[in-house]
Amino acid sequence: LLQAENIDLNALRKLSWNGIPAGFRTMVWQLLLGYMPTNKARREQAMLKKRKEYLDSIPQYFDLPDEDRGTTEQQIKHQITVDLPRTSPSIPFFQQAPIQKALERILYIWSIRHPASGYVQGMNDLLTPMLCVCMSPFIDGDVLRSDVTTTNAETLMNVEADAYWLFSKLLDNIQDHYTSSQPGLQRMVLRLEDLVHRIDSELHEHFENEGLQYIQFGFRWMNCLLLREIPLRAIIRIWDTYLSEERGGFENFHVYVCAVLLKTYKLKLLEMSFQDLIMFLQDMPTMNWSEEDVEPILSQAFILSTLFEDSPSHLI
């Protein structure tokens, strides 16, 4: 499929839904997010142009003395530098100086170029799968434990540029998650509450009786797309499916995944009072999950979505 002169995106989505082989993932993500052209003849030139555009933005936006930045820009830069050490602290890949610098530049430049939202905490988490996937073709073995200091500077800059554009393409689709008052995230939390109410009234009523509001745990689940609940390897597998969902995988299908996650722990949750519910849902026992562990979650989410999508009367 990838050898074709013009790649069929619908066929690619269908193939990718069940997981993308690691050796093809970088290219497929770039295609599905619309960064890499589907036309083979246009591809190299288009990507060289995009990489140059990003590299040219570094001296324009980032490599400036602090006194040349406005107050808002200084605040953004400060908040990013505060968040960087907290970004996947248990993964060696993200604690290396070249990767920390790449994270800082991408987040800052994106924020300055998108003043309607600017930088919002949680964006640093969303960037980690992009950097990991863009770096993987240049690493033998496990990218999360790799030493990037031996990678040449040009490769690192190309990886950074590619990650920037993937990150931008992702946020283009969900930008109202990060504008003032974050209406996109509020909408997703409300949809989760509505969905749980309809598919499992017992669990929903238990939350209500205990005074638990979905926003108290759901906001983080939507803001960080479960990156703080599920290991990065498994998240990357989940994103294969999200990217394959033509109709809003990161906004729509993600809500079904969150609902299935709640149902998975239903019996435990029903035994808990308010304080225990909060502690459990903010520290889920999912941090050792593998790619295989998320497969049934995705399958159940798909079943739910086919049952309930576009059929509100069926849900009532």
Short mmCIF file of C-alpha atoms in Angstrom, two decimals:
data_model
loop_
_atom_site.label_atom_id
_atom_site.label_comp_id
_atom_site.label_asym_id
_atom_site.label_seq_id
_atom_site.Cartn_x
_atom_site.Cartn_y
_atom_site.Cartn_z
CA LEU A 1 0.00 0.00 0.00
CA LEU A 2 2.80 2.41 0.91
CA GLN A 3 4.62 1.77 -2.37
CA ALA A 4 1.78 3.22 -4.46
CA GLU A 5 2.30 6.43 -6.44
CA ASN A 6 -0.78 7.83 -4.71
CA ILE A 7 -1.55 6.26 -1.35
CA ASP A 8 -5.18 5.37 -0.65
CA LEU A 9 -5.78 6.93 2.79
CA ASN A 10 -9.06 5.07 3.36
CA ALA A 11 -7.33 1.73 2.80
CA LEU A 12 -4.44 2.85 5.00
CA ARG A 13 -6.81 3.81 7.82
CA LYS A 14 -8.52 0.43 7.60
CA LEU A 15 -5.18 -1.41 7.80
CA SER A 16 -3.83 0.80 10.58
CA TRP A 17 -6.83 0.53 12.91
CA ASN A 18 -5.60 -2.75 14.40
CA GLY A 19 -2.09 -1.42 15.00
CA ILE A 20 0.77 -0.30 12.78
CA PRO A 21 4.00 -2.36 12.59
CA ALA A 22 6.79 -0.38 14.26
CA GLY A 23 8.88 -0.17 11.09
CA PHE A 24 6.09 1.60 9.21
CA ARG A 25 4.63 3.70 12.01
CA THR A 26 6.56 6.94 11.41
CA MET A 27 5.55 7.13 7.76
CA VAL A 28 1.96 6.09 8.43
CA TRP A 29 1.45 8.66 11.21
CA GLN A 30 2.89 11.34 8.92
CA LEU A 31 0.44 10.30 6.19
CA LEU A 32 -2.62 9.98 8.42
CA LEU A 33 -2.01 13.37 10.04
CA GLY A 34 -1.59 15.00 6.63
CA TYR A 35 2.06 16.04 7.07
CA MET A 36 3.45 13.71 4.40
CA PRO A 37 1.80 14.03 0.95
CA THR A 38 0.08 10.91 -0.37
CA ASN A 39 1.65 11.55 -3.79
CA LYS A 40 5.08 9.90 -3.98
CA ALA A 41 6.56 12.46 -6.43
CA ARG A 42 5.67 15.43 -4.17
CA ARG A 43 6.74 13.88 -0.90
CA GLU A 44 10.45 14.66 -0.56
CA GLN A 45 10.18 18.28 -1.70
CA ALA A 46 7.14 18.99 0.50
CA MET A 47 8.82 17.60 3.62
CA LEU A 48 12.09 19.45 2.94
CA LYS A 49 10.10 22.67 2.68
CA LYS A 50 8.25 22.01 5.96
CA ARG A 51 11.46 21.12 7.79
CA LYS A 52 13.09 24.32 6.54
CA GLU A 53 10.07 26.35 7.67
CA TYR A 54 10.41 24.96 11.19
CA LEU A 55 14.19 25.39 11.31
CA ASP A 56 13.84 29.01 10.14
CA SER A 57 11.37 29.65 12.97
CA ILE A 58 13.94 28.78 15.66
CA PRO A 59 16.02 31.98 15.30
CA GLN A 60 12.84 33.97 14.62
CA TYR A 61 10.94 32.90 17.75
CA PHE A 62 13.16 30.93 20.11
CA ASP A 63 16.78 32.12 19.91
CA LEU A 64 16.09 35.54 21.36
CA PRO A 65 17.34 37.23 24.53
CA ASP A 66 14.65 37.27 27.21
CA GLU A 67 14.53 41.07 27.20
CA ASP A 68 13.25 40.91 23.60
CA ARG A 69 10.27 38.80 24.65
CA GLY A 70 6.97 40.27 25.81
CA THR A 71 5.52 39.45 29.23
CA THR A 72 3.24 36.72 27.86
CA GLU A 73 6.11 35.13 25.93
CA GLN A 74 8.30 35.11 29.03
CA GLN A 75 5.49 33.49 31.03
CA ILE A 76 5.03 30.80 28.36
CA LYS A 77 8.76 30.05 28.28
CA HIS A 78 8.90 29.88 32.08
CA GLN A 79 5.93 27.50 32.32
CA ILE A 80 7.39 25.20 29.66
CA THR A 81 10.76 25.04 31.46
CA VAL A 82 8.93 24.21 34.72
CA ASP A 83 6.97 21.39 33.03
CA LEU A 84 9.85 19.84 31.08
CA PRO A 85 11.44 17.86 33.97
CA ARG A 86 7.96 16.46 34.78
CA THR A 87 7.50 15.17 31.24
CA SER A 88 7.68 11.35 31.34
CA PRO A 89 10.21 11.49 34.21
CA SER A 90 10.58 7.68 34.36
CA ILE A 91 11.59 7.37 30.68
CA PRO A 92 15.33 7.95 30.06
CA PHE A 93 14.78 9.10 26.45
CA PHE A 94 12.97 12.26 27.53
CA GLN A 95 15.48 13.25 30.22
CA GLN A 96 18.40 13.69 27.77
CA ALA A 97 19.50 17.26 27.07
CA PRO A 98 18.93 17.17 23.26
CA ILE A 99 15.39 15.82 23.73
CA GLN A 100 14.59 18.30 26.52
CA LYS A 101 15.74 21.12 24.22
CA ALA A 102 13.64 19.76 21.34
CA LEU A 103 10.57 19.59 23.59
CA GLU A 104 11.17 23.16 24.78
CA ARG A 105 11.61 24.59 21.28
CA ILE A 106 8.60 22.78 19.78
CA LEU A 107 6.26 23.75 22.60
CA TYR A 108 7.44 27.37 22.69
CA ILE A 109 7.37 27.95 18.93
CA TRP A 110 3.96 26.30 18.56
CA SER A 111 2.59 28.43 21.41
CA ILE A 112 3.89 31.70 19.98
CA ARG A 113 2.51 30.83 16.54
CA HIS A 114 -0.90 29.98 18.04
CA PRO A 115 -1.71 32.88 20.36
CA ALA A 116 -5.40 31.95 20.64
CA SER A 117 -4.42 29.11 22.94
CA GLY A 118 -0.76 29.63 23.78
CA TYR A 119 0.86 26.99 25.95
CA VAL A 120 -1.41 24.86 28.14
CA GLN A 121 -0.14 22.28 30.62
CA GLY A 122 -0.72 18.84 29.19
CA MET A 123 0.58 19.79 25.74
CA ASN A 124 4.02 18.58 26.86
CA ASP A 125 2.54 15.10 27.34
CA LEU A 126 0.89 15.11 23.92
CA LEU A 127 4.21 15.82 22.26
CA THR A 128 6.01 12.77 23.71
CA PRO A 129 4.52 10.13 21.35
CA MET A 130 5.35 12.34 18.36
CA LEU A 131 9.05 12.69 19.29
CA CYS A 132 9.31 9.01 20.10
CA VAL A 133 7.76 7.88 16.80
CA CYS A 134 9.80 10.35 14.71
CA MET A 135 13.03 9.23 16.41
CA SER A 136 12.43 5.48 16.14
CA PRO A 137 13.70 5.00 12.53
CA PHE A 138 17.13 6.25 13.61
CA ILE A 139 17.49 4.03 16.68
CA ASP A 140 18.39 0.35 16.85
CA GLY A 141 16.38 -1.27 19.62
CA ASP A 142 14.26 0.42 22.25
CA VAL A 143 13.90 4.14 21.51
CA LEU A 144 12.65 4.86 25.05
CA ARG A 145 15.98 3.69 26.48
CA SER A 146 18.19 4.95 23.68
CA ASP A 147 21.12 7.35 23.92
CA VAL A 148 20.53 10.13 21.41
CA THR A 149 23.84 11.87 22.09
CA THR A 150 25.42 9.65 19.41
CA THR A 151 22.84 10.71 16.79
CA ASN A 152 24.12 13.35 14.38
CA ALA A 153 22.83 16.91 14.73
CA GLU A 154 21.11 17.07 11.32
CA THR A 155 19.09 13.94 12.06
CA LEU A 156 18.05 15.31 15.44
CA MET A 157 16.87 18.56 13.86
CA ASN A 158 14.89 16.71 11.19
CA VAL A 159 13.27 14.57 13.89
CA GLU A 160 12.42 17.72 15.85
CA ALA A 161 10.93 19.41 12.78
CA ASP A 162 8.85 16.33 11.91
CA ALA A 163 7.61 16.06 15.50
CA TYR A 164 6.66 19.75 15.46
CA TRP A 165 4.50 19.31 12.36
CA LEU A 166 2.83 16.12 13.64
CA PHE A 167 2.09 17.92 16.92
CA SER A 168 0.69 20.90 14.99
CA LYS A 169 -1.50 18.69 12.82
CA LEU A 170 -2.85 16.91 15.88
CA LEU A 171 -3.67 20.16 17.69
CA ASP A 172 -5.27 21.63 14.56
CA ASN A 173 -8.00 19.01 15.01
CA ILE A 174 -8.55 19.63 18.73
CA GLN A 175 -7.54 23.27 19.17
CA ASP A 176 -10.66 24.24 21.13
CA HIS A 177 -9.35 21.89 23.83
CA TYR A 178 -6.78 24.55 24.59
CA THR A 179 -8.44 27.91 23.91
CA SER A 180 -9.89 30.00 26.75
CA SER A 181 -12.00 27.89 29.17
CA GLN A 182 -11.13 24.81 27.07
CA PRO A 183 -14.62 24.15 25.65
CA GLY A 184 -13.50 21.05 23.74
CA LEU A 185 -12.41 19.30 26.92
CA GLN A 186 -15.56 20.38 28.77
CA ARG A 187 -17.61 18.92 25.92
CA MET A 188 -15.74 15.59 26.07
CA VAL A 189 -16.23 15.27 29.84
CA LEU A 190 -19.97 15.92 29.42
CA ARG A 191 -20.13 13.30 26.68
CA LEU A 192 -18.36 10.79 28.93
CA GLU A 193 -20.87 11.44 31.70
CA ASP A 194 -23.77 11.08 29.27
CA LEU A 195 -22.32 7.88 27.82
CA VAL A 196 -21.72 6.20 31.19
CA HIS A 197 -25.24 7.22 32.27
CA ARG A 198 -26.62 5.40 29.22
CA ILE A 199 -24.45 2.29 29.13
CA ASP A 200 -24.14 1.67 32.88
CA SER A 201 -26.73 3.46 35.00
CA GLU A 202 -25.63 1.53 38.10
CA LEU A 203 -22.08 2.91 37.96
CA HIS A 204 -23.34 6.39 37.06
CA GLU A 205 -25.77 6.43 40.00
CA HIS A 206 -23.00 5.27 42.34
CA PHE A 207 -20.87 8.25 41.25
CA GLU A 208 -23.85 10.55 41.79
CA ASN A 209 -24.62 9.11 45.23
CA GLU A 210 -21.00 9.58 46.29
CA GLY A 211 -20.96 13.16 44.98
CA LEU A 212 -18.27 12.37 42.41
CA GLN A 213 -18.23 14.70 39.42
CA TYR A 214 -16.78 13.44 36.15
CA ILE A 215 -14.75 16.63 35.74
CA GLN A 216 -12.75 15.64 38.85
CA PHE A 217 -11.01 12.83 36.96
CA GLY A 218 -12.26 13.19 33.39
CA PHE A 219 -10.62 16.53 32.71
CA ARG A 220 -7.13 15.06 33.00
CA TRP A 221 -8.16 12.01 30.98
CA MET A 222 -9.23 14.31 28.15
CA ASN A 223 -6.51 16.95 28.54
CA CYS A 224 -3.63 14.46 28.47
CA LEU A 225 -5.40 11.73 26.43
CA LEU A 226 -4.61 9.15 29.16
CA LEU A 227 -0.85 9.71 28.80
CA ARG A 228 -0.60 9.93 32.60
CA GLU A 229 -2.67 6.78 33.10
CA ILE A 230 -1.26 4.35 30.51
CA PRO A 231 2.40 3.63 29.54
CA LEU A 232 3.72 5.36 26.44
CA ARG A 233 4.16 2.15 24.41
CA ALA A 234 0.52 1.29 24.92
CA ILE A 235 -0.53 4.90 24.22
CA ILE A 236 1.29 4.79 20.88
CA ARG A 237 -0.70 1.66 20.00
CA ILE A 238 -3.94 3.45 21.01
CA TRP A 239 -2.99 6.41 18.83
CA ASP A 240 -2.62 4.09 15.82
CA THR A 241 -6.35 3.53 16.18
CA TYR A 242 -7.21 7.16 16.94
CA LEU A 243 -5.37 8.29 13.80
CA SER A 244 -7.24 5.66 11.80
CA GLU A 245 -10.62 6.95 12.99
CA GLU A 246 -11.61 9.38 10.27
CA ARG A 247 -14.20 11.06 12.47
CA GLY A 248 -12.33 12.54 15.39
CA GLY A 249 -10.41 9.72 17.02
CA PHE A 250 -8.84 12.04 19.58
CA GLU A 251 -12.09 13.77 20.47
CA ASN A 252 -14.82 11.26 19.72
CA PHE A 253 -13.43 7.71 19.94
CA HIS A 254 -11.34 8.66 22.97
CA VAL A 255 -14.55 9.21 24.98
CA TYR A 256 -15.61 5.61 24.27
CA VAL A 257 -12.18 4.37 25.38
CA CYS A 258 -12.57 6.29 28.67
CA ALA A 259 -16.05 4.81 29.19
CA VAL A 260 -14.70 1.28 28.66
CA LEU A 261 -11.89 2.02 31.13
CA LEU A 262 -14.50 2.86 33.77
CA LYS A 263 -16.51 -0.28 32.99
CA THR A 264 -13.34 -2.38 33.25
CA TYR A 265 -13.04 -1.43 36.93
CA LYS A 266 -16.77 -1.24 37.63
CA LEU A 267 -16.88 -3.85 40.41
CA LYS A 268 -14.04 -2.16 42.32
CA LEU A 269 -15.51 1.30 41.79
CA LEU A 270 -18.93 0.26 43.12
CA GLU A 271 -17.32 -0.68 46.45
CA MET A 272 -15.59 2.68 46.90
CA SER A 273 -16.67 5.82 48.71
CA PHE A 274 -15.95 9.33 47.38
CA GLN A 275 -12.39 9.69 48.66
CA ASP A 276 -11.35 6.24 47.46
CA LEU A 277 -12.97 6.86 44.07
CA ILE A 278 -11.00 10.07 43.61
CA MET A 279 -7.72 8.42 44.61
CA PHE A 280 -8.32 5.39 42.39
CA LEU A 281 -9.38 7.35 39.30
CA GLN A 282 -6.45 9.75 39.63
CA ASP A 283 -3.96 6.90 40.05
CA MET A 284 -5.25 4.03 37.93
CA PRO A 285 -3.70 0.54 38.18
CA THR A 286 -2.89 0.70 34.47
CA MET A 287 0.71 1.94 34.46
CA ASN A 288 2.09 -1.53 33.71
CA TRP A 289 -0.23 -2.18 30.79
CA SER A 290 1.24 -3.50 27.56
CA GLU A 291 0.08 -3.02 23.99
CA GLU A 292 -1.80 -6.32 24.34
CA ASP A 293 -3.69 -4.99 27.37
CA VAL A 294 -5.22 -2.12 25.41
CA GLU A 295 -6.42 -4.25 22.48
CA PRO A 296 -9.64 -5.41 24.25
CA ILE A 297 -10.27 -1.83 25.43
CA LEU A 298 -10.15 -0.61 21.82
CA SER A 299 -12.37 -3.48 20.64
CA GLN A 300 -15.01 -2.75 23.27
CA ALA A 301 -14.83 0.97 22.51
CA PHE A 302 -15.43 0.18 18.83
CA ILE A 303 -18.51 -1.89 19.68
CA LEU A 304 -19.85 0.94 21.85
CA SER A 305 -19.21 3.53 19.16
CA THR A 306 -21.02 1.50 16.49
CA LEU A 307 -23.98 0.99 18.82
CA PHE A 308 -24.30 4.57 20.00
CA GLU A 309 -22.84 6.81 17.30
CA ASP A 310 -25.51 8.81 15.45
CA SER A 311 -28.32 7.10 17.34
CA PRO A 312 -29.26 9.24 20.36
CA SER A 313 -32.79 7.83 20.45
CA HIS A 314 -31.33 4.36 20.96
CA LEU A 315 -29.44 5.56 24.02
CA ILE A 316 -32.37 7.00 25.92
#
